[in-house]
Short mmCIF file of C-alpha atoms and ligand atoms in Angstrom, two decimals:
data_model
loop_
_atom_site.label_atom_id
_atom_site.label_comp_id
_atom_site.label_asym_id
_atom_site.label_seq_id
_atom_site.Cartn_x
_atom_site.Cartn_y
_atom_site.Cartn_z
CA UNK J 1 160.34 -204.41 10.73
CA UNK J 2 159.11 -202.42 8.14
CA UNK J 3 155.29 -199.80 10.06
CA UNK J 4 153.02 -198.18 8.04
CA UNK J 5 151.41 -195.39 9.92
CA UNK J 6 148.03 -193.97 9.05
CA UNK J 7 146.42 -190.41 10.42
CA UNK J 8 143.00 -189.22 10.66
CA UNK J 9 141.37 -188.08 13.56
CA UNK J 10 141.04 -184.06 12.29
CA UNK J 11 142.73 -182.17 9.98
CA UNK J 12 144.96 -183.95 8.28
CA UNK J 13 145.07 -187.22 6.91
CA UNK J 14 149.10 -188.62 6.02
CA UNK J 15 150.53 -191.97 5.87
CA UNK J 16 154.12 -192.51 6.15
CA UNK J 17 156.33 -195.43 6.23
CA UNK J 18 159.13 -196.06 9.07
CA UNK J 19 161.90 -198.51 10.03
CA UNK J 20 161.56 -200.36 13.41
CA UNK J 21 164.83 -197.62 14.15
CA UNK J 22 162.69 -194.66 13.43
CA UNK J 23 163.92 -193.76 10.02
CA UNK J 24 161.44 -192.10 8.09
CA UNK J 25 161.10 -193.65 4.78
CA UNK J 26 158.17 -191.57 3.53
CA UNK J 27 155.92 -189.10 4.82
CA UNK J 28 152.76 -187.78 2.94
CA UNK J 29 149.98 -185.28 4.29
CA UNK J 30 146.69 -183.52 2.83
CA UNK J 31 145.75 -180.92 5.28
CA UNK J 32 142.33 -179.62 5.02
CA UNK J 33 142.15 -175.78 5.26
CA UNK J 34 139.56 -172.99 4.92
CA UNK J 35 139.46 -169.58 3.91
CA UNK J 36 136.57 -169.10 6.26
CA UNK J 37 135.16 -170.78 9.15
CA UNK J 38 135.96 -173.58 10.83
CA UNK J 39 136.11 -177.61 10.76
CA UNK J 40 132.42 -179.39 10.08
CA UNK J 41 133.17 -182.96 10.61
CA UNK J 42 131.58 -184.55 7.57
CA UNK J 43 133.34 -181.92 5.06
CA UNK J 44 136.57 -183.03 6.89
CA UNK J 45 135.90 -186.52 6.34
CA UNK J 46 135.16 -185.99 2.98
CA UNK J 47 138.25 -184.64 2.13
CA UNK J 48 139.88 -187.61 4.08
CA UNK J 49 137.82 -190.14 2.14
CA UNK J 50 138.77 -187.93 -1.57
CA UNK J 51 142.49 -188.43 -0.69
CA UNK J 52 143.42 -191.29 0.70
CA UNK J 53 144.00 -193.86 -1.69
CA UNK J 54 146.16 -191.22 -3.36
CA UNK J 55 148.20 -190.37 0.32
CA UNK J 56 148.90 -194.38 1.02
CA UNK J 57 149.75 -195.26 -2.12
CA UNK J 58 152.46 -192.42 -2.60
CA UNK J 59 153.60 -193.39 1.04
CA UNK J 60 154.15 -196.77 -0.13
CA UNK J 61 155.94 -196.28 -3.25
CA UNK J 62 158.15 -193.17 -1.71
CA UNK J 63 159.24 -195.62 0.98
CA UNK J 64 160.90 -198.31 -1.49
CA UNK J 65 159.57 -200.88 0.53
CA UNK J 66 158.26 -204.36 -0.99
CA UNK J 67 157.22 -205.89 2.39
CA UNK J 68 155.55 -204.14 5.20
CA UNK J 69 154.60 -205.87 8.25
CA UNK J 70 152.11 -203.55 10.22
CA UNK J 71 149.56 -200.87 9.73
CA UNK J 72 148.97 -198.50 12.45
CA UNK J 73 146.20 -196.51 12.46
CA UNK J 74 145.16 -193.82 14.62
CA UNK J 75 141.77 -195.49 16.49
CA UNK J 76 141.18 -192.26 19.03
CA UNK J 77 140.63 -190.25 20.49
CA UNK J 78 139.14 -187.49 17.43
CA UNK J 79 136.13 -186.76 15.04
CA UNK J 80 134.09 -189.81 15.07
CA UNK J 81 133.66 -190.00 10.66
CA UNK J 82 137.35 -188.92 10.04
CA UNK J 83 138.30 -191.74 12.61
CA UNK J 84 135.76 -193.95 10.11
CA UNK J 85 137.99 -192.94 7.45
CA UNK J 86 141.16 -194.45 8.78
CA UNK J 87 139.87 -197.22 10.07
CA UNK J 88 138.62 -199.02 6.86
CA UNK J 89 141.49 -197.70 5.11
CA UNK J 90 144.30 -199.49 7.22
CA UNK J 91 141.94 -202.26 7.09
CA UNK J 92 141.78 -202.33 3.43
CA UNK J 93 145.75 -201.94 3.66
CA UNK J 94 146.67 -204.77 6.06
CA UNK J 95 144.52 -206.94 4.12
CA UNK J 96 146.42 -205.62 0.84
CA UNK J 97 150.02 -205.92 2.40
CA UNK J 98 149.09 -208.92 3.91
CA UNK J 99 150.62 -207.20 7.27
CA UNK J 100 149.45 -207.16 10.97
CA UNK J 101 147.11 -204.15 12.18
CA UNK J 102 147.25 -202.14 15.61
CA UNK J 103 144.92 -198.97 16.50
CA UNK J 104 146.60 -196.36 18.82
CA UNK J 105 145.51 -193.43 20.95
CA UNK J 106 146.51 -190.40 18.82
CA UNK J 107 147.49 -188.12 21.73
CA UNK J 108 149.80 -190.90 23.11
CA UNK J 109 151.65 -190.86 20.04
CA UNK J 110 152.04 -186.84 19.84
CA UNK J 111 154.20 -187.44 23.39
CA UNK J 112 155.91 -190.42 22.55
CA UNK J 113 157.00 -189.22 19.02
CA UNK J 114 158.42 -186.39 21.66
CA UNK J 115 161.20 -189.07 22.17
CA UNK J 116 161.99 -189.81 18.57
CA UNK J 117 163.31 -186.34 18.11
CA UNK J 118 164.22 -185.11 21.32
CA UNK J 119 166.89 -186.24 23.72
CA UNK J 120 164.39 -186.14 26.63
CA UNK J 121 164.07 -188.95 29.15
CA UNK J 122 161.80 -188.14 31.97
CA UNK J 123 159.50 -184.92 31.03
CA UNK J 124 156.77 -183.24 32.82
CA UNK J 125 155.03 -182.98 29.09
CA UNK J 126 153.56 -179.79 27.43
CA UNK J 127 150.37 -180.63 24.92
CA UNK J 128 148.95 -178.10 23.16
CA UNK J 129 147.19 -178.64 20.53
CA UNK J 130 144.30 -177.84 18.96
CA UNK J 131 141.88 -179.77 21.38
CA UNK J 132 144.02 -180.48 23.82
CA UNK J 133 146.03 -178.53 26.37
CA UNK J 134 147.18 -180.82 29.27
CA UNK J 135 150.48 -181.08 31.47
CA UNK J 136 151.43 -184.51 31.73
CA UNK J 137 153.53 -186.61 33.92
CA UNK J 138 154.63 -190.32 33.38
CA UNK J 139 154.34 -192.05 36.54
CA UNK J 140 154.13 -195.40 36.86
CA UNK J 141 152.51 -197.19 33.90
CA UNK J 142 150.07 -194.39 33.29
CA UNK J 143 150.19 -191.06 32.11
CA UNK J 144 148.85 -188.29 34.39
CA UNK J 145 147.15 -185.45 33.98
CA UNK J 146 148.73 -182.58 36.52
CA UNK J 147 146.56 -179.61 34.78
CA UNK J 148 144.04 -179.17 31.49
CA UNK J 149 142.30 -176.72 30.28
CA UNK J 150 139.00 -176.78 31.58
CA UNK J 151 136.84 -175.44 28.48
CA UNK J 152 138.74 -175.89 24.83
CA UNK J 153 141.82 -176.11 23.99
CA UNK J 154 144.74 -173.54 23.30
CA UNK J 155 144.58 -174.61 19.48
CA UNK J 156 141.22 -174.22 19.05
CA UNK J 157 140.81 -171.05 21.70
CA UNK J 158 143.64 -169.66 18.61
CA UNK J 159 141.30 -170.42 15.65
CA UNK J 160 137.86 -169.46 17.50
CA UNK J 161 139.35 -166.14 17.79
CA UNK J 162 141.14 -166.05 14.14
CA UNK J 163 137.25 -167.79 13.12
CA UNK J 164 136.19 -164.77 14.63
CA UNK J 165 138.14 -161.87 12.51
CA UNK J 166 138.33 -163.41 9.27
CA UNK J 167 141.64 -165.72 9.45
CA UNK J 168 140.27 -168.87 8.55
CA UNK J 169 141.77 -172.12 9.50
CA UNK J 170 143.95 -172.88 11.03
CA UNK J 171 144.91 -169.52 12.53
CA UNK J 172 147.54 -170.06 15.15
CA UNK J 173 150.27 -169.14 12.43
CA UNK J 174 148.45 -166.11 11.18
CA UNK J 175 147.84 -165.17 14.60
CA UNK J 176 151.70 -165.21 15.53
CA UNK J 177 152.10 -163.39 12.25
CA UNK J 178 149.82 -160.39 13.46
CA UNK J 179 150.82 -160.68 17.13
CA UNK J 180 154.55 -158.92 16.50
CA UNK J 181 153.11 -156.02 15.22
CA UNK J 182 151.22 -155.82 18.44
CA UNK J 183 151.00 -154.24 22.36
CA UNK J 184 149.73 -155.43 24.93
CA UNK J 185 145.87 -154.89 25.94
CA UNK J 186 144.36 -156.02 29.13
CA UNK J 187 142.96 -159.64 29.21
CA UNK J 188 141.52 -162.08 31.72
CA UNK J 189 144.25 -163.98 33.19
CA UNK J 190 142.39 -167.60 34.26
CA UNK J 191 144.18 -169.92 35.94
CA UNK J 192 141.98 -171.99 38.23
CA UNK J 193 144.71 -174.57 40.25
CA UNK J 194 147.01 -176.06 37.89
CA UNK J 195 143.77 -175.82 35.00
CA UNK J 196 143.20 -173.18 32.41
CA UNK J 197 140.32 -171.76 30.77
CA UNK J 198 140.74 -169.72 27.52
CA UNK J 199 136.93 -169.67 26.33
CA UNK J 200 136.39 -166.53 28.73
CA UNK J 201 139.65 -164.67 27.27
CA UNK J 202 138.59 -165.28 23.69
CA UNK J 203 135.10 -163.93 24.62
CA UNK J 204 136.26 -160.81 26.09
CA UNK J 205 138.65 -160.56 23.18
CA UNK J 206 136.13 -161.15 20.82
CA UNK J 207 134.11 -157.95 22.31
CA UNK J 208 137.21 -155.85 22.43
CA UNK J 209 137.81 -156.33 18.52
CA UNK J 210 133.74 -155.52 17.97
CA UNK J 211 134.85 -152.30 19.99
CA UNK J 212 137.46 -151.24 17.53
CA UNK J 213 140.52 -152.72 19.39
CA UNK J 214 143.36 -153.77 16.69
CA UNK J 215 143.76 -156.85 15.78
CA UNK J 216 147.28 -157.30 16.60
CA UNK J 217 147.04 -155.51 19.86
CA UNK J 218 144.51 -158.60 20.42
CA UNK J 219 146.48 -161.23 18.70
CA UNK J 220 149.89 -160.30 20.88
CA UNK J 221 147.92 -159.93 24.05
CA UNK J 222 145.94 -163.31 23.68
CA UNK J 223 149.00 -165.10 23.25
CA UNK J 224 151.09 -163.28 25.67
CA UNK J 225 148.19 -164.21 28.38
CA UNK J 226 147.47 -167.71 26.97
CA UNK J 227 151.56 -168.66 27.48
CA UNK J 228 152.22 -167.10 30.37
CA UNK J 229 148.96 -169.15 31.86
CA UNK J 230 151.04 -172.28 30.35
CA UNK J 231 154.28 -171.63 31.87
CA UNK J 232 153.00 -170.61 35.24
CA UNK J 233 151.54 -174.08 35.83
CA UNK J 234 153.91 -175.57 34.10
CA UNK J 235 157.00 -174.29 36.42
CA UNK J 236 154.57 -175.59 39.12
CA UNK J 237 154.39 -179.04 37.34
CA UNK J 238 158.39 -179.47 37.65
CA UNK J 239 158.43 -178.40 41.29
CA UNK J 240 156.02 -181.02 42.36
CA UNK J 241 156.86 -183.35 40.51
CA UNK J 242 160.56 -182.70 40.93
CA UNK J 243 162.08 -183.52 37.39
CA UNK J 244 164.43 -181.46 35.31
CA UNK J 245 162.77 -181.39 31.45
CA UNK J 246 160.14 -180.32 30.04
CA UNK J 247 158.93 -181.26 26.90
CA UNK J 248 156.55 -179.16 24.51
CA UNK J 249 154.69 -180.87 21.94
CA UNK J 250 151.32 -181.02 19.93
CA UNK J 251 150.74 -177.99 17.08
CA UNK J 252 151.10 -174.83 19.38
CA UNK J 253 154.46 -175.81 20.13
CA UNK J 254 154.99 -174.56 16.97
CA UNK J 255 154.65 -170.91 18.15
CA UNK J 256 158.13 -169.33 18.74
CA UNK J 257 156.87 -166.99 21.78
CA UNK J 258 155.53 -170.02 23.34
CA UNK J 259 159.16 -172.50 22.79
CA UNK J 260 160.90 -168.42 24.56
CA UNK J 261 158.67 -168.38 27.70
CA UNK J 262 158.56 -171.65 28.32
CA UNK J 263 162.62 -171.89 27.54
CA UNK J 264 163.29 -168.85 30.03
CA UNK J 265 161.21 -170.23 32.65
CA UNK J 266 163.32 -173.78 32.43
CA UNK J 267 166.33 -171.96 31.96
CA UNK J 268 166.01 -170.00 35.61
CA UNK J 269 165.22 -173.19 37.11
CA UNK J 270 168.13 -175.40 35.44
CA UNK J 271 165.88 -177.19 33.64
CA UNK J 272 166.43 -178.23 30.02
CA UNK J 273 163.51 -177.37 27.75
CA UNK J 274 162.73 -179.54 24.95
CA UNK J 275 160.47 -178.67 21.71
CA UNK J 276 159.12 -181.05 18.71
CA UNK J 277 160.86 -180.32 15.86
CA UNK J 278 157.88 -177.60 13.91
CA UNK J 279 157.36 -180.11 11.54
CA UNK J 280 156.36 -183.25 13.66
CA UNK J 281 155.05 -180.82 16.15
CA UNK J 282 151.19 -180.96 14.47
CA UNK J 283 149.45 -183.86 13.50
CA UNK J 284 151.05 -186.37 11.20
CA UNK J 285 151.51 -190.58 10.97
CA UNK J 286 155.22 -190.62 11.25
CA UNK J 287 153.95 -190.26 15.13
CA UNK J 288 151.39 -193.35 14.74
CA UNK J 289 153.41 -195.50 13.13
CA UNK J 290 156.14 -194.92 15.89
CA UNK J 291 153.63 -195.58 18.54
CA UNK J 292 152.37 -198.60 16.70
CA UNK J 293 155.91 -199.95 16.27
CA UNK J 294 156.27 -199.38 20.12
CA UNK J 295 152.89 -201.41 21.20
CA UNK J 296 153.52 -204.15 18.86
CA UNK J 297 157.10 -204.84 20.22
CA UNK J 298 155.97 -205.21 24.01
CA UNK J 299 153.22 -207.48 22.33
CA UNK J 300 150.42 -206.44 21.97
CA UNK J 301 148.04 -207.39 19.18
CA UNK J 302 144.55 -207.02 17.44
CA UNK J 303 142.25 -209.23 15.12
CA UNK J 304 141.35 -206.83 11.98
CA UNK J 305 137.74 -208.54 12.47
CA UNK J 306 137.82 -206.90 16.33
CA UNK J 307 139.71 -203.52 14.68
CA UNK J 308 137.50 -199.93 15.55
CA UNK J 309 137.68 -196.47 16.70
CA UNK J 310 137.11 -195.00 20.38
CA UNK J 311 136.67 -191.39 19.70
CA UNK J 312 136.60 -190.39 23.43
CA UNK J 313 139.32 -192.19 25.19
CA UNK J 314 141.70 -190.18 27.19
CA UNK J 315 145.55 -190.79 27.70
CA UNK J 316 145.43 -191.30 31.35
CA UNK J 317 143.28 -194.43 30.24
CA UNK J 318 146.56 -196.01 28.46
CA UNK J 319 148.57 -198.84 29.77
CA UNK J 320 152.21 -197.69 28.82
CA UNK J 321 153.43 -200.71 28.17
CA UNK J 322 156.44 -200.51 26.20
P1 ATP M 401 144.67 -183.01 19.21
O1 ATP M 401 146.07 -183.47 19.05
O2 ATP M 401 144.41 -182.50 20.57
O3 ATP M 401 143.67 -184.00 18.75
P2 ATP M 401 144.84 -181.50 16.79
O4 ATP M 401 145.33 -182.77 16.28
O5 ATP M 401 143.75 -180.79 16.06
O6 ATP M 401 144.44 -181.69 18.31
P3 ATP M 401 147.44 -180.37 16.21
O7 ATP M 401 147.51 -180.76 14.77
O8 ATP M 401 148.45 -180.97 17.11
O9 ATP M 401 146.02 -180.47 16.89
O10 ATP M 401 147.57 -178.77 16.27
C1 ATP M 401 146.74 -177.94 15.49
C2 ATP M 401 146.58 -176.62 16.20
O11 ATP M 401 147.85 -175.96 16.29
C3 ATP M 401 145.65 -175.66 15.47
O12 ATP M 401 144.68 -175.22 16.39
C4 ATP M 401 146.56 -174.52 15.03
O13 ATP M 401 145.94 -173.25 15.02
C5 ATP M 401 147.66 -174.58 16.06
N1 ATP M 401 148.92 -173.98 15.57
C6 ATP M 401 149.66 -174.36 14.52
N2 ATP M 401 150.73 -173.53 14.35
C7 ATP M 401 150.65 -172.60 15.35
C8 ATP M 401 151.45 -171.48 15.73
N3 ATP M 401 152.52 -171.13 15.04
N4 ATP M 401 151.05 -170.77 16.80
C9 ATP M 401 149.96 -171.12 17.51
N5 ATP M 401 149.17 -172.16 17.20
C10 ATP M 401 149.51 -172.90 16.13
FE1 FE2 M 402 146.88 -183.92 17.25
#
């Protein structure tokens, strides 16, 4: 069996092909990016919409593939017109290929891509991203939320700040960059339960840097609070829930500092720490056509005429059923 995958919901927009074994046979992105400022929706989807055709296509032909039996797409959760932009492209695809179609919940796939290239079994799972900053436990046939952040998420707490001093986006990278020239400066520390907030420490960040505070000083200290938040409930996480891995994964994971707190805290609990490989660790459709692959082999299906996009659904709404 022979998956297309197909990514939208932000950023990026990539297609990539994949065996039913998880063998990448192609894997193309086209990341939008700013100088300045932030994501506006439409400009995002425009830039979706520009390269698509051009992203499928090269995903096709890389893959050396004459027959492919099913398009995944990713139908939520995410910014309702780049969804839009997906959607009638894997529809225009399946129709094309002549293959089946299945829409999948984009955060899903971020932790069950954790499996295709991690030896993990049975995490408490770490997603930060750039909307989303949950701890999550499989239990049962649903995922469940232990802790979230309770304003934005870590990602996007990263680029409000970077927004804010000239970084453009995305700045988590940039941000790392400045933090190790950096010492530490006193921050809120918000940790409310096993939930986070990070609005607050960007805020009071935001007025330190108007004051003349250095911008590394602020970079190093917002991530040194913003982890060690992360790992405290996290540690928490495994001692409820009593299992012995944790796995980190969605584009913060990324961040080196993160992958050595989180790995020391595991490490004095003898617990093995797992991280997404950097590259798989932000959006892309190698994910999505994984999770596709997985849905459609514990059956389930969807008419193209039925196919659309649910921009708000969370992961503790998903059957696991594979
Ligand atoms: P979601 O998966 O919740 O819908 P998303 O798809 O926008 O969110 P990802 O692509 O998984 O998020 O991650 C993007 C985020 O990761 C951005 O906010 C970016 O700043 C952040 N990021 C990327 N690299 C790093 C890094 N090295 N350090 C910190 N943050 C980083
Ligand atoms: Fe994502």
């Amino acid at each position: 069996m022979i998956i297309l995958g197909i990514e939208s919901t932000a950023h990026t927009f990539a297609a990539s092909v994949i065996t039913r074994k998880g063998e990448i046979l192609s894997d193309v992105r086209s990341v939008f990016r700013t100088e300045k400022g932030g994501m506006i929706p439409n400009e995002v989807a425009r830039h979706h919409s520009n390269v698509a055709d051009e992203v499928i296509r090269e995903a096709i032909s890389k893959s050396r593939q004459r027959k492919l039996d099913l398009v995944a797409y990713s139908s939520s959760p995410g910014l309702s017109p780049c969804l839009r932009v997906g959607l009638e492209k894997a529809k225009e695809f399946a129709k094309e290929l002549n293959a089946e179609i299945l829409g999948v919940n984009h955060c899903v796939s971020h932790l069950t891509s954790g499996h295709l290239f991690t030896k993990a079994k049975n995490p408490i799972y770490i997603y930060t991203s750039g909307a989303n900053t949950q701890i999550i436990s499989l239990e049962g046939n649903k995922f469940r939320i232990f802790g979230e952040c309770l304003d934005i998420g870590m990602g996007n707490a990263l680029d409000k700040f970077g927004r804010e001093i000239g970084l453009g986006f995305p700045a988590g990278p940039l941000i790392e960059k400045l933090a190790k020239k950096g010492k530490y400066v006193k921050l809120p520390y918000v940790v409310k339960g096993m939930d986070l907030s990070f609005s607050g420490i960007i805020t009071s960040a935001i007025n330190k840097f108007s004051k003349g505070v250095k911008k590394e000083d602020l970079c190093y200290s917002i991530q040194e609070n913003f982890f060690s938040m992360l790992t405290e409930v996290s540690e928490r996480a495994l001692a409820h829930t009593n299992k012995n891995e944790i796995l980190l994964i969605g584009g913060v994971a990324a961040n080196k500092r993160l992958c050595e707190m989180l790995e020391k805290m595991c490490k004095d609990r003898n617990a093995k720490f797992y991280a997404i490989p950097l590259k798989y660790a932000a959006d892309n459709s190698v994910m999505i056509a994984y999770q596709g692959f997985l849905e459609y082999s514990a059956g389930k299906r969807e008419n193209i005429e039925e196919s659309d996009i649910n921009p708000n659904e969370r992961t503790d709404q998903i059957n696991v059923i594979w």
